[in-house]
Coordinates of C-alpha atoms and ligand atoms in Angstrom, one line a residue:
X1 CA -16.1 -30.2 2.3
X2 CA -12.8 -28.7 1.5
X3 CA -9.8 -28.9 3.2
X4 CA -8.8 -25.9 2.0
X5 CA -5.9 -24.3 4.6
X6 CA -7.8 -21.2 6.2
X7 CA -5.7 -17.9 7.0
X8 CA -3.8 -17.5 3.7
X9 CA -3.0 -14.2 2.9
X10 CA -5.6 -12.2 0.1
X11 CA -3.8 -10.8 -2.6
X12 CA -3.6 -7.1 -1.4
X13 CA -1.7 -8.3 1.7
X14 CA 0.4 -10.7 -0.9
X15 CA 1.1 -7.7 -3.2
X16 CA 1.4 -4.9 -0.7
X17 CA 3.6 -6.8 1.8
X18 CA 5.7 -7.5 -1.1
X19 CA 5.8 -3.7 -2.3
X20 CA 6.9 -3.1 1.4
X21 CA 9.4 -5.6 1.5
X22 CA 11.1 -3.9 -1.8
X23 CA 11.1 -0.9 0.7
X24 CA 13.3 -2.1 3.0
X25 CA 16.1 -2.3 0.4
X26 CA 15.9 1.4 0.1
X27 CA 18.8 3.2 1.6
X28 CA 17.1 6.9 2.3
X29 CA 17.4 7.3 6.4
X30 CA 14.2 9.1 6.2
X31 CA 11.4 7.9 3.6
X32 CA 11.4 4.1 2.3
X33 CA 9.2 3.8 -0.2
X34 CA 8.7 -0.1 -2.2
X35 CA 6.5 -0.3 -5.1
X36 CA 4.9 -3.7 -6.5
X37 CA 3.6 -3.4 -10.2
X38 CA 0.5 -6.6 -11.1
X39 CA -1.1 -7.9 -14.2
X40 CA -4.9 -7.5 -14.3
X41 CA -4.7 -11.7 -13.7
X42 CA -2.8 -10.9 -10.6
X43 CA 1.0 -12.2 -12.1
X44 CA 3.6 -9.6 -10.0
X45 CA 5.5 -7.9 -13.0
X46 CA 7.8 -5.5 -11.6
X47 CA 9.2 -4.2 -8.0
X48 CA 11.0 -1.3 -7.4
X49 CA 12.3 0.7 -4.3
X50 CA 13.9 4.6 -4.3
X51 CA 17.5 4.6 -4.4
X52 CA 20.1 6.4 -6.5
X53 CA 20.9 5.1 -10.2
X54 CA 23.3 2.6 -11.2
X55 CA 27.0 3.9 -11.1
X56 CA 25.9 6.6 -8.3
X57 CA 26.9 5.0 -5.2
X58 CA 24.8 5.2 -2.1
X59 CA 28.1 5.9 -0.5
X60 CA 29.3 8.7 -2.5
X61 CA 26.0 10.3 -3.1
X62 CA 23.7 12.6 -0.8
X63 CA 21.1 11.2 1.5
X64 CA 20.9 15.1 3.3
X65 CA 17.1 16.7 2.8
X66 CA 18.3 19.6 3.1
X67 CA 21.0 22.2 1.4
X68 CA 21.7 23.4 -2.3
X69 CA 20.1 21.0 -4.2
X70 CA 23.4 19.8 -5.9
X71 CA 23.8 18.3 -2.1
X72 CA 20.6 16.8 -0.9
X73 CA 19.3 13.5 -2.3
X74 CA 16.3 15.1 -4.5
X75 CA 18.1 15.8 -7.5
X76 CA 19.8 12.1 -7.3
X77 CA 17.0 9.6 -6.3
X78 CA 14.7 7.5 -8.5
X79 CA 11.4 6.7 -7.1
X80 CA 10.4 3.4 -6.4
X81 CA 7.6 3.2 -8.9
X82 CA 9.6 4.1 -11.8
X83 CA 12.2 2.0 -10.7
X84 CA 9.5 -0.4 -10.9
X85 CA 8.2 0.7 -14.3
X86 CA 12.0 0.7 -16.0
X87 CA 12.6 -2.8 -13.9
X88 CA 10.0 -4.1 -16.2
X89 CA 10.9 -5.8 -19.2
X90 CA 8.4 -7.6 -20.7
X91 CA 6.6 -5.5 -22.5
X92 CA 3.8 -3.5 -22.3
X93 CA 1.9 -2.3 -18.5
X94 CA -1.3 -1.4 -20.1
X95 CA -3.8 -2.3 -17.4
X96 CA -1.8 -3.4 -14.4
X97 CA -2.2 -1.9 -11.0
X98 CA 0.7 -0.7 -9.1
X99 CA 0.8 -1.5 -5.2
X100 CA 2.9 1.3 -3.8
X101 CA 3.8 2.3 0.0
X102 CA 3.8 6.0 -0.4
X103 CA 1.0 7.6 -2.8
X104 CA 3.0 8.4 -6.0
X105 CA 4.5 12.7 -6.6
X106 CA 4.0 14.9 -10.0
X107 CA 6.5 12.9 -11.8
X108 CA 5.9 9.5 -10.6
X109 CA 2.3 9.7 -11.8
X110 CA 3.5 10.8 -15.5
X111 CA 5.1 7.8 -15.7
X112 CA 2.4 6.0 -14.1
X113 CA -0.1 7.3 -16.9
X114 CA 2.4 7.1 -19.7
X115 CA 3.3 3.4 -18.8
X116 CA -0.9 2.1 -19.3
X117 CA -1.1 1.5 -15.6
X118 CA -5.1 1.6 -14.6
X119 CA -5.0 1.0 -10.9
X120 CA -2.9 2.1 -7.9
X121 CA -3.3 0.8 -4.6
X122 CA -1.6 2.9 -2.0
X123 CA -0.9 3.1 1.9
X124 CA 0.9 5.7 3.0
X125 CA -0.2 9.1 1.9
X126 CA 1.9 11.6 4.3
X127 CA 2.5 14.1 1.5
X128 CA -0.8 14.7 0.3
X129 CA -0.9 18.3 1.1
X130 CA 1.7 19.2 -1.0
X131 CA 1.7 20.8 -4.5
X132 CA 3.3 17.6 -5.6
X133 CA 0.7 15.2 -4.7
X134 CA -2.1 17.8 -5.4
X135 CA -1.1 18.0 -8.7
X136 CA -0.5 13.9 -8.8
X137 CA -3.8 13.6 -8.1
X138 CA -5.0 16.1 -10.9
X139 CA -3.4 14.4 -13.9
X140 CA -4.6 10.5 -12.1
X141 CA -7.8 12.0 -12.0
X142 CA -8.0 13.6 -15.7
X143 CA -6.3 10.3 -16.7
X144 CA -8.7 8.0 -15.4
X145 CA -6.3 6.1 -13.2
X146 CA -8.4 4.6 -10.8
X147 CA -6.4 5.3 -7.0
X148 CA -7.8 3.7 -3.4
X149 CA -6.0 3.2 -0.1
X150 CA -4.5 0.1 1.3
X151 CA -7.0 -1.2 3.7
X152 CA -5.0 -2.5 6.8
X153 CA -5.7 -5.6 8.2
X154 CA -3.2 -5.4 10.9
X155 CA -2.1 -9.3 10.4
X156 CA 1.6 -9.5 11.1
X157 CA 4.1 -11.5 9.1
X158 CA 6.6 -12.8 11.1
X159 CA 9.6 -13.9 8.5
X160 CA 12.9 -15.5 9.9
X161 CA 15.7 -15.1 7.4
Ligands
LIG201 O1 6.5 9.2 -5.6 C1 7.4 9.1 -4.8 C2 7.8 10.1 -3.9 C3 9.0 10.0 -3.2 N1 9.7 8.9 -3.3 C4 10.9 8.8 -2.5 C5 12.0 9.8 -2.9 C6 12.8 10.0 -1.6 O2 13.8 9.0 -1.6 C7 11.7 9.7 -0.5 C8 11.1 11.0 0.0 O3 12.0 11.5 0.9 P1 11.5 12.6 2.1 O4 12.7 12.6 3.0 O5 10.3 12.0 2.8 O6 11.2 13.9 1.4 O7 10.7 9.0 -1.2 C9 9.3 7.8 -4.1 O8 10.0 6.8 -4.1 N2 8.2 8.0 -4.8
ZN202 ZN1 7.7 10.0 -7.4

């Protein structure tokens, strides 16, 4: 008999807890979004959160959703997951599954095919009406990317920093 310690987290709590901790760096008021990229032998390879690029400061810069587009923050943020693609340097993503709090737009899931990524593993999908996701969901499909939802367990992690 083992004595094995019981209640360990599995590794889609492990990866998407830590996709959703990368979230909480993100300085939008309105959608966080953390993304947690995995080797096939479940080694985390990247994280990545939305946020403005270097030199744009989160100061300086829109966070507005609304207005001309020179002023809101659309035409200024990177999304997490290519944050978390570009954050990568080792190499090649072919094969790796990206853990990701907020199902992936158009241009995120470009990147996502482009980059060799097989898997994505997703919780929140408030956008999926839009022509955005729609059309995410076209070029996954045609792609063969392989997408499934986050299965909550509701265990909470309590961490004291
Ligand atoms: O694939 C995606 C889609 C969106 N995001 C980021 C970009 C923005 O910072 C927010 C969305 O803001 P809303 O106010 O909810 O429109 O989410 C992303 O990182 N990845
Ligand atoms: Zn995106």
């Amino acid at each position: 008999m083992s004595d094995k310690r019981s209640g360990y987290i599995s590794w889609d709590e492990y990866f998407m807890g830590v996709a959703v901790l990368s979230g909480m760096r993100s300085k939008d008021p309105h959608t966080q979004v953390g993304a947690c990229i995995v080797s096939e032998d479940n080694k985390i390879l990247s994280m990545g959160y939305n946020g403005f690029p270097k030199g744009c400061s989160d100061d300086e810069f829109p966070w507005a959703r609304e207005g001309e587009p020179y002023d809101n923050k659309y035409f200024y943020t990177t999304h997490s997951e290519l944050n978390a693609i570009l954050n990568y340097r080792g190499g090649s993503l072919e094969g790796a599954k990206l853990y990701v709090t907020l199902f992936p737009c158009n241009e995120c899931a470009k990147a996502i095919i482009q980059a060799g990524i097989r898997t994505i593993v997703y919780d929140d999908d408030k956008y999926e009406m839009t022509p955005s996701v729609m059309a995410s969901k076209r070029m996954l499909d045609a792609a063969g990317v392989r997408y499934y939802r986050y299965k909550r367990t509701g265990r909470e992690i309590q961490i004291t920093l």
